[in-house]
PDB file of C-alpha atoms in Angstrom:
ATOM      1  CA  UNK A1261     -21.136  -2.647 -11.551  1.00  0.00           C
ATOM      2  CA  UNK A1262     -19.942   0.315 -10.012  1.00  0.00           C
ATOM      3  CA  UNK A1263     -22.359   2.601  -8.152  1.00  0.00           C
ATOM      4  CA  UNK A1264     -21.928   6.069  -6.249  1.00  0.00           C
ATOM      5  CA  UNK A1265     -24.911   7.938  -4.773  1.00  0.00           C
ATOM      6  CA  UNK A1266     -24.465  11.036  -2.919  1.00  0.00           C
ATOM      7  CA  UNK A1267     -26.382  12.463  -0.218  1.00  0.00           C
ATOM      8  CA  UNK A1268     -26.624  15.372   2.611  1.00  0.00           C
ATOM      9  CA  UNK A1269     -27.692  18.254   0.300  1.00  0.00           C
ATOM     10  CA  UNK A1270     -30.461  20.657   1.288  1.00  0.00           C
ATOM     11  CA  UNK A1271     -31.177  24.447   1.566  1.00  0.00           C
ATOM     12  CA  UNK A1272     -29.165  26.773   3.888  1.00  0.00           C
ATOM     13  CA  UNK A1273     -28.507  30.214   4.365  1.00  0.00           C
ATOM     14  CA  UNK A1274     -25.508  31.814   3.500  1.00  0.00           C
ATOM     15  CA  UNK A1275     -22.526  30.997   6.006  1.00  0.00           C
ATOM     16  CA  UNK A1276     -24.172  27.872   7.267  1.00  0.00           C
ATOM     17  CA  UNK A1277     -22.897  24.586   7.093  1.00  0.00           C
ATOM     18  CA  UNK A1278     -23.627  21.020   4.718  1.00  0.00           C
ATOM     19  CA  UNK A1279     -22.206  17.593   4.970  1.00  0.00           C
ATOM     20  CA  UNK A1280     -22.107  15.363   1.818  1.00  0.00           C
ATOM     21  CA  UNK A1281     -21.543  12.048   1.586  1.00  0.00           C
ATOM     22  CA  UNK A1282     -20.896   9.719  -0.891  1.00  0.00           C
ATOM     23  CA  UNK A1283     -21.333   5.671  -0.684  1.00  0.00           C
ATOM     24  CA  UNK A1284     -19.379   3.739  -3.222  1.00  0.00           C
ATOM     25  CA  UNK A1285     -20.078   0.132  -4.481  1.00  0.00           C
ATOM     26  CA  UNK A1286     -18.868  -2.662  -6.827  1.00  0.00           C
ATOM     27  CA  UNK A1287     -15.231  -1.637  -5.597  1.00  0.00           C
ATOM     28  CA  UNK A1288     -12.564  -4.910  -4.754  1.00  0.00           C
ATOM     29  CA  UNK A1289      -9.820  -2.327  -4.029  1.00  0.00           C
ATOM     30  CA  UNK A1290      -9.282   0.092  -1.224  1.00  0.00           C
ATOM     31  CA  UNK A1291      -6.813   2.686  -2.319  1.00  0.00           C
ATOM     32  CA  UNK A1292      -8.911   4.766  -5.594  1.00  0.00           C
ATOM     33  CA  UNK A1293      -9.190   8.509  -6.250  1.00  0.00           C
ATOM     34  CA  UNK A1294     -12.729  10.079  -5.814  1.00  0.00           C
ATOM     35  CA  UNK A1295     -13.614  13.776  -6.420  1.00  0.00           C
ATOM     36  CA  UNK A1296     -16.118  16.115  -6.305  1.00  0.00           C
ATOM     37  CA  UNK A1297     -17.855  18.194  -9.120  1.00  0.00           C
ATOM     38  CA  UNK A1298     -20.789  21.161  -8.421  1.00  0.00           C
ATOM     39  CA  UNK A1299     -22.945  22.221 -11.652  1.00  0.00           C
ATOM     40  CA  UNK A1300     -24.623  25.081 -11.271  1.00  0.00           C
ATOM     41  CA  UNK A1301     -27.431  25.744 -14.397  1.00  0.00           C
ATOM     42  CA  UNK A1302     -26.130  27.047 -17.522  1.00  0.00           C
ATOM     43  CA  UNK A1303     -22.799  26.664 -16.350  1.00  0.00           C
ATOM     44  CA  UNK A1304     -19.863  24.144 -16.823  1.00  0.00           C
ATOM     45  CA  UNK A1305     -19.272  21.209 -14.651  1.00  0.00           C
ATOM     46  CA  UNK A1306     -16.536  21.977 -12.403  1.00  0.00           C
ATOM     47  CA  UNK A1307     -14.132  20.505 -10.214  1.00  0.00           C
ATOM     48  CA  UNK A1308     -14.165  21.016  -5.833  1.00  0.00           C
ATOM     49  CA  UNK A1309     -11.889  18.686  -4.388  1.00  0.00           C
ATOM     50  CA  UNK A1310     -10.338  15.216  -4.322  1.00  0.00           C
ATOM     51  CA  UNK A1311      -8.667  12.491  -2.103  1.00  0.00           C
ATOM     52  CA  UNK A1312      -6.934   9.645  -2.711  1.00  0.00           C
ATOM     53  CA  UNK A1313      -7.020   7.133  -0.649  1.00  0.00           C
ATOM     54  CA  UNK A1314      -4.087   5.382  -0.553  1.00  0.00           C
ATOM     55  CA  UNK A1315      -2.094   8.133   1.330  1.00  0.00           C
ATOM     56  CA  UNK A1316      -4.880  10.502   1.305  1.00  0.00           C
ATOM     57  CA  UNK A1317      -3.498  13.109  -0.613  1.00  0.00           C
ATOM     58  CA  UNK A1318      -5.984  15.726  -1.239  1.00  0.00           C
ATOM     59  CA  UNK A1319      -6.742  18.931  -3.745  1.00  0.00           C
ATOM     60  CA  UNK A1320      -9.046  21.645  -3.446  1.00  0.00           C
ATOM     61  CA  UNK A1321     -10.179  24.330  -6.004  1.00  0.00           C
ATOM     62  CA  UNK A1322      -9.161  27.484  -5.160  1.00  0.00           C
ATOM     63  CA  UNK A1323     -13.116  28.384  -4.865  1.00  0.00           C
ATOM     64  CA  UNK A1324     -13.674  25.914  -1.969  1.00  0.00           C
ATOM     65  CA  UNK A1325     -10.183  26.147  -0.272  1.00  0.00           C
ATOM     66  CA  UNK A1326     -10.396  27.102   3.705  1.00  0.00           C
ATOM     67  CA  UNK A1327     -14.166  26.311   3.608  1.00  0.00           C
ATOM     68  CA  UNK A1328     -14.618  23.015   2.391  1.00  0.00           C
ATOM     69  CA  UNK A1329     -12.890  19.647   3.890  1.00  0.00           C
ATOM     70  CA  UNK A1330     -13.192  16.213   1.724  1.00  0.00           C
ATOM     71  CA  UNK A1331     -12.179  13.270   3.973  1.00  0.00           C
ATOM     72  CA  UNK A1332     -12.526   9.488   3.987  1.00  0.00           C
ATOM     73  CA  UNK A1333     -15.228   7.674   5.325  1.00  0.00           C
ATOM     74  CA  UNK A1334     -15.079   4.919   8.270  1.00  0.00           C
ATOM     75  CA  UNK A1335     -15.388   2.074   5.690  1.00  0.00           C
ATOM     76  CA  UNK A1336     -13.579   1.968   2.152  1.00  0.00           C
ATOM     77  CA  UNK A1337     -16.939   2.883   0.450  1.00  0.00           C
ATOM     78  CA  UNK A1338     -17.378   5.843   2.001  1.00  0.00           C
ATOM     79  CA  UNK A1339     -16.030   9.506   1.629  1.00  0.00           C
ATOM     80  CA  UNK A1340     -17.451  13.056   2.873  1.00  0.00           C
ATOM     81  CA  UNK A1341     -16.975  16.925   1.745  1.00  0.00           C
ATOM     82  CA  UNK A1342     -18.091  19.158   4.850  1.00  0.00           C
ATOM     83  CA  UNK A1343     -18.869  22.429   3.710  1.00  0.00           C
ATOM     84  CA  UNK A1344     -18.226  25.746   5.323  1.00  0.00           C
ATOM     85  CA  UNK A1345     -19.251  28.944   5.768  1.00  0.00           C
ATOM     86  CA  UNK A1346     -21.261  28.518   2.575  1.00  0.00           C
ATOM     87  CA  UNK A1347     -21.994  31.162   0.027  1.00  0.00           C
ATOM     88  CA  UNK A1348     -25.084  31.775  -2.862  1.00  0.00           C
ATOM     89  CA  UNK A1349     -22.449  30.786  -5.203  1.00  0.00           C
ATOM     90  CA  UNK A1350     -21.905  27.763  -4.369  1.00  0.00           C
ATOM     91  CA  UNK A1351     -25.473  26.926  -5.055  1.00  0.00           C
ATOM     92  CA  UNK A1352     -25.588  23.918  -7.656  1.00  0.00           C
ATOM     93  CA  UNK A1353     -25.994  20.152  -8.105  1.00  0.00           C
ATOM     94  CA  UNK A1354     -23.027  18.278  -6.362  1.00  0.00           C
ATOM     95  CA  UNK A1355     -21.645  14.864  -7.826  1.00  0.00           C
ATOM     96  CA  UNK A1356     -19.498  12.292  -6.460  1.00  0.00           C
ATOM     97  CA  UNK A1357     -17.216  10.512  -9.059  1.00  0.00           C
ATOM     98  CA  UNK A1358     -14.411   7.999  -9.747  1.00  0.00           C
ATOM     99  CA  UNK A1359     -12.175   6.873 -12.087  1.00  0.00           C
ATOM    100  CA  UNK A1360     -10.495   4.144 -13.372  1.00  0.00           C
ATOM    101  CA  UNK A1361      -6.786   5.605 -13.360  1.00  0.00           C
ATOM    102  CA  UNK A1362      -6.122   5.803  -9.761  1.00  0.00           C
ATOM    103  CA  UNK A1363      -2.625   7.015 -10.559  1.00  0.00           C
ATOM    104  CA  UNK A1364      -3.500  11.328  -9.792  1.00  0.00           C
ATOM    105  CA  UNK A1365      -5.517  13.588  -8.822  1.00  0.00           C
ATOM    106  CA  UNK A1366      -7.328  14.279 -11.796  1.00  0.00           C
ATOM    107  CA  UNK A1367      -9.266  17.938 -12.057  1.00  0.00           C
ATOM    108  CA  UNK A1368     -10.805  17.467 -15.446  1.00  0.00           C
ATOM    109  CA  UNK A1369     -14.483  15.930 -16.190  1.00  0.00           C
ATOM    110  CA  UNK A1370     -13.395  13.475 -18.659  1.00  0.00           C
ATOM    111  CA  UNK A1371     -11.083  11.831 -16.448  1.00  0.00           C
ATOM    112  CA  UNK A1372     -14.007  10.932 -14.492  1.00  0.00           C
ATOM    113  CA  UNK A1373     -15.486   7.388 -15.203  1.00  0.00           C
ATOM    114  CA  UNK A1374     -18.537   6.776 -12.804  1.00  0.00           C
ATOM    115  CA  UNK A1375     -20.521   8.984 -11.621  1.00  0.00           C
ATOM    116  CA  UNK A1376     -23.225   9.649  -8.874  1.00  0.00           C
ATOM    117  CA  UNK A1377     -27.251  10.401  -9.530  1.00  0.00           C
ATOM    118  CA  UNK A1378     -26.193  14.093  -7.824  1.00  0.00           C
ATOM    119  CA  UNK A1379     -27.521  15.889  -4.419  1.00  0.00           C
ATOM    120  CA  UNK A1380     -28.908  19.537  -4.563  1.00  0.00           C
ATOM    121  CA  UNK A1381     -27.110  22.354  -2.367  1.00  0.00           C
ATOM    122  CA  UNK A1382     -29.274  25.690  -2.218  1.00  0.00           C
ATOM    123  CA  UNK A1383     -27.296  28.589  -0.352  1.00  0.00           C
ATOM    124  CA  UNK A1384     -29.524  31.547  -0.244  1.00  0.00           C
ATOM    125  CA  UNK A1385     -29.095  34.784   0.795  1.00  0.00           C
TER     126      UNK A1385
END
């Protein structure tokens, strides 16, 4: 079974710094897409950034783009978004997820199969 738990989130002030992390398991292959989502409350999930593998291609939302970095891990499992100069609005629940077409970049929710428990990220002011 396929599992993905995230972790590194935590409260910071605004233009500090945060490393996530995400561990991946019940994987045989080496080259799938994960991406990141943030949900803040009583608003939409949305997309931050993904990387495949295979060539390590990557895509950023335009929110996150300058400021946040998602990058491969040492082992295939393993893949990281450091985040920059943080703001309050980026405040929200970050989750890890993968899914089983590995053929794009995908930006939307649904394309999303598995998905991590979530890590907090508090930016205040």
């Amino acid at each position: 079974e396929v599992q993905l738990v995230e972790s590194g989130g935590g409260l910071v002030q605004a233009g500090g710094s945060l490393k996530l992390s995400c561990a991946a398991s019940g994987f045989i292959f080496n080259d799938y897409v994960i991406g990141w989502f943030r949900q803040a409350p009583g608003k939409e999930r949305e997309f931050v950034a993904a990387i495949a593998r295979k060539n390590e291609q990557t895509y950023y939302a335009d929110s996150v783009k300058g400021r946040f970095t998602i990058s491969k891990g040492n082992t295939v499992n393993t893949m990281y978004l450091q985040m920059n100069n943080l703001k309050p609005e980026d405040t929200a629940v970050y989750y890890c997820a993968v899914p089983k077409d590995w053929s794009s970049l995908y930006t939307a929710e649904y394309e999303y199969d598995y998905w991590g428990q979530g890590t907090q990220v508090t930016v205040s002011s």
